[in-house]
Amino acid sequence: MKILVTGGLGFIGSHTVVELQNKGYEVVIIDNLSNSNLEVLEGIEKITGKKPFFELLDLKEKEAVENFFEKYTDIDGIIHFAASKAVNESIERPLMYYENNIHSLVYILQQMKKRGLQNFIFSSSCTVYGDPDTLPITEEAPIKPALSPYGNTKQIGEEIIRDTSNAHKIKSIALRYFNPIGAHPTGYIGELPKGVPQNLVPFVTQTAIGKRKELSIFGDDYDTPDGTAIRDYIHVVDLAQSHVVALERLLQNKNKEDFEIFNIGTGRGSSVMEIVKAFEKVNDIKLNYKITPRRAGDVPAVWADTTKAEKELGWKARLTMEDALKDAWNWEKKLKQKIK
Ligand code: WQD
């Protein structure tokens, strides 16, 4: 079976390619290298011993997408990661986000419809829930007005897929990720944020390695046990494996509706301070940090109810936040060795 992974050189995409290859799938990666680099291909090959097919392609180029599907006529399933995903950047550059994230999705779906392709997995996000009324969050929780153009492209994306799946019988699943962290235990692939990391864990590891002076903890005055905000941090390998499970549900026609949605998290919340303390403990390292004012747009607490994924997909996160923090640190140290 041959699976197309768009954005397959990215953080979650690359880990998913590894899990697909481990299960014997042939993988074709499309990536435009706007937020990734070709070295990731070598990292994947070091782990699995197999080099995926790779096409340097920008999915916003409608003709290029058409040509791709002329060339690869034996695609059995598609996992679509390719998108811009920086919340703050999307607020400054909304049109780039709408053009990139929506056009790419539409052009892929148009090809699926044209060629009768089935089995589509979409990278969605817990950002669609905004600031939830109740916790933990189930898939039935109301969708709140998006807090950023990025989050809006995920909401709109889900609606585009729902309507397309219903009209053209394209079996689809949207996976709503919570907070992906960590790296592959081998240290050959991991998170490669460009510039100053927006996300917590890469900022933590870059502070620990000395690339950043100190971590700012954005607010300790939230209505949470230790005052810092709570998130559901999921190991990227667990998240990657959930994509293979979801894809196989479609390949084996086990889906109950044309379009299904699943929360992918651990079901457990951890505060920023708990992450910092766990990182120090598992890696036996002291972290420089200070408390600063809240970051605009942050919600106090978000974590997943994963009952549906457990019941319907038979999937549950197995790795812990501590495992992820150990693997994230191992990866940061390997990155430093590479630069030497
Ligand atoms: C986590 C917590 C910050 C940095 C992300 C993605 C979003 C979506 C969900 C994909 C918050 C705090 C952070 C720092 C800090 N994923 N923090 N100091 O905001 O939950 O959103 O996951 O769709 O796209 O951005 O993750 O890692 O930015 O923040 O105190 O230097 O850590 O305030 O409470 P977030 P994050």
Short mmCIF file of C-alpha atoms and ligand atoms in Angstrom, two decimals:
data_model
loop_
_atom_site.label_atom_id
_atom_site.label_comp_id
_atom_site.label_asym_id
_atom_site.label_seq_id
_atom_site.Cartn_x
_atom_site.Cartn_y
_atom_site.Cartn_z
CA MET A 1 0.00 0.00 0.00
CA LYS A 2 1.28 3.49 -0.89
CA ILE A 3 0.43 6.43 1.36
CA LEU A 4 0.89 10.11 0.51
CA VAL A 5 2.01 12.22 3.48
CA THR A 6 1.87 15.96 2.77
CA GLY A 7 4.10 18.01 5.05
CA GLY A 8 5.92 14.73 5.71
CA LEU A 9 9.22 16.43 6.60
CA GLY A 10 7.60 18.41 9.40
CA PHE A 11 7.59 17.57 13.11
CA ILE A 12 4.48 15.35 13.28
CA GLY A 13 4.64 14.36 9.61
CA SER A 14 8.13 12.87 9.86
CA HIS A 15 7.26 10.84 12.95
CA THR A 16 4.14 9.56 11.17
CA VAL A 17 6.20 8.54 8.11
CA VAL A 18 8.39 6.43 10.45
CA GLU A 19 5.36 4.70 11.96
CA LEU A 20 3.86 4.04 8.50
CA GLN A 21 7.11 2.52 7.26
CA ASN A 22 7.40 0.45 10.45
CA LYS A 23 4.00 -1.03 9.54
CA GLY A 24 5.16 -1.86 6.01
CA TYR A 25 3.55 1.00 4.08
CA GLU A 26 5.31 2.64 1.14
CA VAL A 27 5.39 6.41 1.69
CA VAL A 28 5.48 9.36 -0.69
CA ILE A 29 6.23 12.70 0.96
CA ILE A 30 5.22 16.06 -0.49
CA ASP A 31 6.84 19.05 1.22
CA ASN A 32 7.71 22.60 0.12
CA LEU A 33 10.48 22.93 2.74
CA SER A 34 8.96 26.21 3.99
CA ASN A 35 9.20 24.99 7.58
CA SER A 36 11.37 21.86 7.33
CA ASN A 37 14.55 20.61 5.66
CA LEU A 38 15.74 17.72 3.55
CA GLU A 39 17.99 16.32 6.30
CA VAL A 40 14.82 14.92 7.89
CA LEU A 41 14.70 12.36 5.04
CA GLU A 42 18.06 10.97 6.21
CA GLY A 43 16.82 10.87 9.79
CA ILE A 44 13.79 8.84 8.73
CA GLU A 45 15.98 6.46 6.72
CA LYS A 46 18.37 6.01 9.68
CA ILE A 47 15.44 4.90 11.83
CA THR A 48 13.57 2.63 9.40
CA GLY A 49 16.25 1.71 6.86
CA LYS A 50 13.86 2.85 4.10
CA LYS A 51 13.99 6.15 2.24
CA PRO A 52 10.51 7.49 1.39
CA PHE A 53 9.78 8.86 -2.10
CA PHE A 54 10.05 12.66 -1.92
CA GLU A 55 8.52 15.36 -4.14
CA LEU A 56 9.45 19.02 -3.56
CA LEU A 57 6.09 20.60 -4.24
CA ASP A 58 3.99 23.54 -3.10
CA LEU A 59 0.39 22.41 -2.73
CA LYS A 60 -0.79 25.97 -3.47
CA GLU A 61 0.30 25.36 -7.09
CA LYS A 62 -2.84 23.77 -8.51
CA GLU A 63 -1.11 22.50 -11.66
CA ALA A 64 1.75 20.97 -9.69
CA VAL A 65 -0.77 19.08 -7.58
CA GLU A 66 -2.48 17.80 -10.75
CA ASN A 67 0.88 16.69 -12.19
CA PHE A 68 1.73 14.88 -8.97
CA PHE A 69 -1.40 12.73 -9.20
CA GLU A 70 -0.71 12.10 -12.91
CA LYS A 71 2.66 10.70 -11.85
CA TYR A 72 1.58 8.76 -8.75
CA THR A 73 -1.52 6.84 -9.81
CA ASP A 74 -1.37 4.23 -7.03
CA ILE A 75 -2.00 6.26 -3.88
CA ASP A 76 -4.13 4.25 -1.40
CA GLY A 77 -4.49 6.90 1.29
CA ILE A 78 -3.52 10.49 2.13
CA ILE A 79 -2.44 12.02 5.44
CA HIS A 80 -2.52 15.81 5.11
CA PHE A 81 -0.21 17.74 7.45
CA ALA A 82 1.00 20.46 5.06
CA ALA A 83 -0.08 23.81 6.51
CA SER A 84 1.29 26.91 8.20
CA LYS A 85 0.77 26.54 11.95
CA ALA A 86 2.18 29.48 13.93
CA VAL A 87 -0.67 31.11 15.83
CA ASN A 88 0.97 34.55 16.25
CA GLU A 89 2.22 34.65 12.65
CA SER A 90 -1.31 33.90 11.44
CA ILE A 91 -2.61 36.99 13.27
CA GLU A 92 -0.02 39.15 11.45
CA ARG A 93 -0.42 37.39 8.06
CA PRO A 94 -4.02 36.10 7.81
CA LEU A 95 -4.15 36.05 3.99
CA MET A 96 -0.99 33.89 3.75
CA TYR A 97 -2.64 31.44 6.16
CA TYR A 98 -5.98 31.33 4.35
CA GLU A 99 -4.31 30.97 0.95
CA ASN A 100 -1.83 28.32 2.08
CA ASN A 101 -3.95 26.22 4.38
CA ILE A 102 -7.24 26.35 2.48
CA HIS A 103 -6.01 26.24 -1.14
CA SER A 104 -3.74 23.29 -0.39
CA LEU A 105 -6.60 21.36 1.18
CA VAL A 106 -9.02 22.11 -1.66
CA TYR A 107 -6.55 21.12 -4.39
CA ILE A 108 -5.84 17.78 -2.69
CA LEU A 109 -9.55 17.05 -2.25
CA GLN A 110 -10.26 18.02 -5.87
CA GLN A 111 -7.75 15.40 -7.00
CA MET A 112 -9.27 12.80 -4.68
CA LYS A 113 -12.71 13.47 -6.13
CA LYS A 114 -11.42 13.47 -9.72
CA ARG A 115 -9.57 10.18 -9.34
CA GLY A 116 -11.94 8.40 -6.99
CA LEU A 117 -9.32 8.33 -4.22
CA GLN A 118 -10.50 7.37 -0.74
CA ASN A 119 -9.06 7.48 2.77
CA PHE A 120 -8.12 10.98 3.91
CA ILE A 121 -6.66 11.86 7.32
CA PHE A 122 -6.64 15.56 8.29
CA SER A 123 -4.36 17.20 10.83
CA SER A 124 -6.74 19.25 12.98
CA SER A 125 -6.30 20.84 16.38
CA CYS A 126 -7.81 21.36 19.81
CA THR A 127 -7.61 25.07 18.98
CA VAL A 128 -11.04 24.60 17.36
CA TYR A 129 -12.51 24.39 20.88
CA GLY A 130 -11.20 27.83 21.93
CA ASP A 131 -11.63 28.34 25.70
CA PRO A 132 -13.80 25.31 26.65
CA ASP A 133 -16.82 25.53 28.96
CA THR A 134 -16.21 22.10 30.50
CA LEU A 135 -13.15 19.86 30.95
CA PRO A 136 -12.08 17.35 29.82
CA ILE A 137 -13.14 18.24 26.27
CA THR A 138 -15.13 15.74 24.18
CA GLU A 139 -15.58 15.84 20.39
CA GLU A 140 -19.15 17.05 21.03
CA ALA A 141 -17.90 20.21 22.78
CA PRO A 142 -19.07 23.37 20.98
CA ILE A 143 -16.73 24.86 18.40
CA LYS A 144 -15.93 28.37 19.61
CA PRO A 145 -15.04 31.35 17.37
CA ALA A 146 -11.40 30.79 16.42
CA LEU A 147 -8.85 32.76 18.44
CA SER A 148 -6.57 33.09 15.40
CA PRO A 149 -6.65 32.77 11.60
CA TYR A 150 -4.61 29.58 12.08
CA GLY A 151 -7.31 28.07 14.29
CA ASN A 152 -9.95 29.30 11.82
CA THR A 153 -8.24 27.46 8.95
CA LYS A 154 -8.59 24.25 10.97
CA GLN A 155 -12.29 24.91 11.63
CA ILE A 156 -12.94 25.78 7.99
CA GLY A 157 -10.84 22.81 6.90
CA GLU A 158 -13.00 20.41 8.88
CA GLU A 159 -16.15 21.89 7.33
CA ILE A 160 -14.71 21.61 3.80
CA ILE A 161 -13.85 17.96 4.43
CA ARG A 162 -17.26 17.20 5.97
CA ASP A 163 -19.10 18.63 2.95
CA THR A 164 -16.75 16.97 0.44
CA SER A 165 -16.88 13.58 2.17
CA ASN A 166 -20.67 13.64 2.21
CA ALA A 167 -21.01 14.76 -1.41
CA HIS A 168 -18.31 12.54 -2.92
CA LYS A 169 -18.05 9.61 -0.49
CA ILE A 170 -14.41 10.29 0.42
CA LYS A 171 -13.89 8.48 3.74
CA SER A 172 -12.20 11.01 6.04
CA ILE A 173 -11.03 11.41 9.61
CA ALA A 174 -9.95 14.63 11.36
CA LEU A 175 -7.60 14.18 14.31
CA ARG A 176 -7.77 17.06 16.79
CA TYR A 177 -4.31 17.16 18.38
CA PHE A 178 -3.67 18.56 21.79
CA ASN A 179 -0.06 19.58 22.50
CA PRO A 180 2.50 17.43 20.64
CA ILE A 181 5.91 17.32 22.37
CA GLY A 182 9.06 15.19 22.43
CA ALA A 183 11.04 13.49 19.68
CA HIS A 184 11.79 10.02 18.34
CA PRO A 185 13.71 8.07 21.06
CA THR A 186 16.59 7.50 18.59
CA GLY A 187 17.17 11.25 18.43
CA TYR A 188 17.37 11.11 14.63
CA ILE A 189 14.22 13.22 14.12
CA GLY A 190 12.47 15.77 16.31
CA GLU A 191 11.07 19.28 16.45
CA LEU A 192 12.95 21.87 14.36
CA PRO A 193 11.32 25.22 15.14
CA LYS A 194 12.53 28.05 12.89
CA GLY A 195 13.72 31.13 14.81
CA VAL A 196 12.61 31.73 18.41
CA PRO A 197 10.33 28.83 19.45
CA GLN A 198 6.71 29.81 20.14
CA ASN A 199 5.95 26.52 21.87
CA LEU A 200 6.85 25.68 25.45
CA VAL A 201 8.92 22.50 25.18
CA PRO A 202 11.34 23.56 22.43
CA PHE A 203 11.90 26.80 24.37
CA VAL A 204 12.62 24.73 27.49
CA THR A 205 15.17 22.50 25.73
CA GLN A 206 16.83 25.47 23.99
CA THR A 207 17.13 27.23 27.37
CA ALA A 208 18.61 24.08 28.92
CA ILE A 209 21.18 23.77 26.11
CA GLY A 210 22.11 27.45 26.46
CA LYS A 211 20.63 28.68 23.18
CA ARG A 212 18.13 30.86 25.11
CA LYS A 213 18.99 32.78 28.28
CA GLU A 214 15.90 31.89 30.30
CA LEU A 215 12.36 30.61 29.91
CA SER A 216 9.50 33.05 30.48
CA ILE A 217 6.52 31.40 32.12
CA PHE A 218 3.57 33.32 30.73
CA GLY A 219 1.52 34.01 33.82
CA ASP A 220 1.11 32.31 37.19
CA ASP A 221 -2.19 33.95 38.07
CA TYR A 222 -4.56 31.57 36.29
CA ASP A 223 -7.32 29.81 38.22
CA THR A 224 -5.34 26.53 38.31
CA PRO A 225 -3.72 24.65 41.22
CA ASP A 226 -0.29 26.27 40.77
CA GLY A 227 -1.49 29.34 38.84
CA THR A 228 0.16 28.36 35.54
CA ALA A 229 -1.84 27.27 32.50
CA ILE A 230 -2.69 23.65 31.84
CA ARG A 231 -2.38 21.70 28.57
CA ASP A 232 -2.58 18.06 27.43
CA TYR A 233 0.96 17.21 26.32
CA ILE A 234 1.12 14.13 24.08
CA HIS A 235 4.31 12.35 22.95
CA VAL A 236 4.73 12.89 19.21
CA VAL A 237 5.31 9.13 18.69
CA ASP A 238 1.93 8.34 20.27
CA LEU A 239 0.38 11.02 18.08
CA ALA A 240 2.09 9.59 14.98
CA GLN A 241 0.79 6.10 15.75
CA SER A 242 -2.77 7.43 16.05
CA HIS A 243 -2.56 8.45 12.37
CA VAL A 244 -1.72 4.89 11.31
CA VAL A 245 -4.59 3.53 13.40
CA ALA A 246 -7.01 6.08 11.91
CA LEU A 247 -5.80 5.35 8.36
CA GLU A 248 -6.25 1.61 8.85
CA ARG A 249 -9.80 2.20 10.09
CA LEU A 250 -10.53 3.72 6.68
CA LEU A 251 -8.52 1.20 4.65
CA GLN A 252 -10.45 -1.59 6.36
CA ASN A 253 -13.80 0.23 5.92
CA LYS A 254 -14.41 0.24 9.68
CA ASN A 255 -15.50 3.88 9.73
CA LYS A 256 -19.11 4.47 10.87
CA GLU A 257 -19.59 7.74 8.98
CA ASP A 258 -17.99 9.30 5.89
CA PHE A 259 -16.35 11.94 8.10
CA GLU A 260 -15.29 11.23 11.69
CA ILE A 261 -13.52 13.38 14.28
CA PHE A 262 -11.29 12.22 17.18
CA ASN A 263 -9.49 14.02 20.00
CA ILE A 264 -5.88 12.84 20.21
CA GLY A 265 -4.38 13.63 23.60
CA THR A 266 -3.40 11.77 26.76
CA GLY A 267 -6.52 12.75 28.70
CA ARG A 268 -4.28 14.27 31.40
CA GLY A 269 -3.53 17.97 31.97
CA SER A 270 -0.12 19.30 33.06
CA SER A 271 0.66 22.88 34.09
CA VAL A 272 3.60 24.85 32.73
CA MET A 273 5.29 24.63 36.14
CA GLU A 274 4.74 20.85 36.22
CA ILE A 275 6.43 20.59 32.81
CA VAL A 276 9.37 22.69 34.02
CA LYS A 277 9.78 20.66 37.23
CA ALA A 278 9.39 17.33 35.40
CA PHE A 279 11.97 18.40 32.82
CA GLU A 280 14.46 19.29 35.57
CA LYS A 281 13.81 16.02 37.37
CA VAL A 282 13.94 13.52 34.46
CA ASN A 283 16.98 15.21 32.93
CA ASP A 284 18.71 16.15 36.20
CA ILE A 285 19.17 19.72 35.04
CA LYS A 286 18.40 23.16 36.51
CA LEU A 287 16.32 25.40 34.25
CA ASN A 288 16.56 29.22 34.21
CA TYR A 289 13.06 30.66 34.24
CA LYS A 290 11.09 33.69 35.33
CA ILE A 291 7.41 34.46 35.67
CA THR A 292 6.16 37.08 33.20
CA PRO A 293 2.68 38.44 32.34
CA ARG A 294 0.21 36.20 30.52
CA ARG A 295 0.50 35.76 26.72
CA ALA A 296 -2.48 37.18 24.82
CA GLY A 297 -4.81 34.51 23.47
CA ASP A 298 -3.76 31.77 25.88
CA VAL A 299 -6.58 29.81 27.50
CA PRO A 300 -6.21 28.80 31.19
CA ALA A 301 -6.77 25.06 30.80
CA VAL A 302 -7.34 22.55 27.99
CA TRP A 303 -7.15 18.77 28.10
CA ALA A 304 -8.82 15.97 26.16
CA ASP A 305 -11.49 13.42 26.84
CA THR A 306 -10.07 10.54 24.77
CA THR A 307 -12.89 8.05 25.34
CA LYS A 308 -14.01 8.11 21.70
CA ALA A 309 -10.53 7.36 20.30
CA GLU A 310 -10.07 4.57 22.85
CA LYS A 311 -13.48 3.03 22.13
CA GLU A 312 -13.68 3.51 18.35
CA LEU A 313 -10.03 3.45 17.31
CA GLY A 314 -8.78 1.19 20.06
CA TRP A 315 -5.99 3.76 20.46
CA LYS A 316 -4.66 5.20 23.73
CA ALA A 317 -1.50 7.21 24.44
CA ARG A 318 1.07 4.93 26.01
CA LEU A 319 4.03 7.27 26.61
CA THR A 320 4.11 9.82 29.41
CA MET A 321 4.88 13.53 29.47
CA GLU A 322 8.10 12.58 31.27
CA ASP A 323 9.09 10.22 28.41
CA ALA A 324 8.52 13.09 25.99
CA LEU A 325 10.63 15.52 28.03
CA LYS A 326 13.48 13.02 28.13
CA ASP A 327 13.27 12.44 24.36
CA ALA A 328 13.00 16.18 23.67
CA TRP A 329 16.19 16.82 25.67
CA ASN A 330 18.00 13.90 23.96
CA TRP A 331 17.06 15.42 20.60
CA GLU A 332 18.27 18.94 21.58
CA LYS A 333 21.63 17.49 22.64
CA LYS A 334 21.95 15.57 19.33
CA LEU A 335 21.14 18.77 17.42
CA LYS A 336 24.00 20.53 19.19
CA GLN A 337 26.41 17.68 18.35
CA LYS A 338 25.39 17.93 14.69
CA ILE A 339 26.22 21.63 14.56
CA LYS A 340 29.76 21.04 15.92
C1 WQD B 1 1.77 25.89 26.03
C2 WQD B 1 1.73 26.58 27.38
C3 WQD B 1 1.85 28.97 27.22
C4 WQD B 1 5.92 29.19 25.65
C5 WQD B 1 -0.08 24.89 20.69
C6 WQD B 1 0.05 25.26 19.27
C7 WQD B 1 -1.30 25.25 18.61
C8 WQD B 1 -1.98 23.93 18.84
C9 WQD B 1 -2.05 23.61 20.32
C10 WQD B 1 -1.50 22.65 16.88
C11 WQD B 1 0.85 27.83 27.36
C12 WQD B 1 3.07 28.41 27.93
C13 WQD B 1 4.69 28.73 26.12
C14 WQD B 1 6.78 29.89 26.52
C15 WQD B 1 5.18 29.61 28.30
N1 WQD B 1 -1.28 22.91 18.17
N2 WQD B 1 4.35 28.94 27.42
N3 WQD B 1 6.38 30.07 27.83
O1 WQD B 1 -0.40 27.69 23.09
O2 WQD B 1 -1.21 25.41 23.81
O3 WQD B 1 -0.75 25.92 21.39
O4 WQD B 1 -0.72 23.67 20.85
O5 WQD B 1 -2.45 22.94 16.25
O6 WQD B 1 -1.09 25.47 17.25
O7 WQD B 1 0.61 26.53 19.18
O8 WQD B 1 1.11 25.67 23.05
O9 WQD B 1 3.50 25.38 23.59
O10 WQD B 1 2.71 27.67 22.79
O11 WQD B 1 2.08 26.88 25.06
O12 WQD B 1 4.85 29.81 29.49
O13 WQD B 1 7.91 30.34 26.18
O14 WQD B 1 3.04 27.02 27.70
O15 WQD B 1 1.41 30.15 27.85
O16 WQD B 1 0.23 27.94 28.63
P1 WQD B 1 -0.37 26.24 22.92
P2 WQD B 1 2.43 26.43 23.57
#
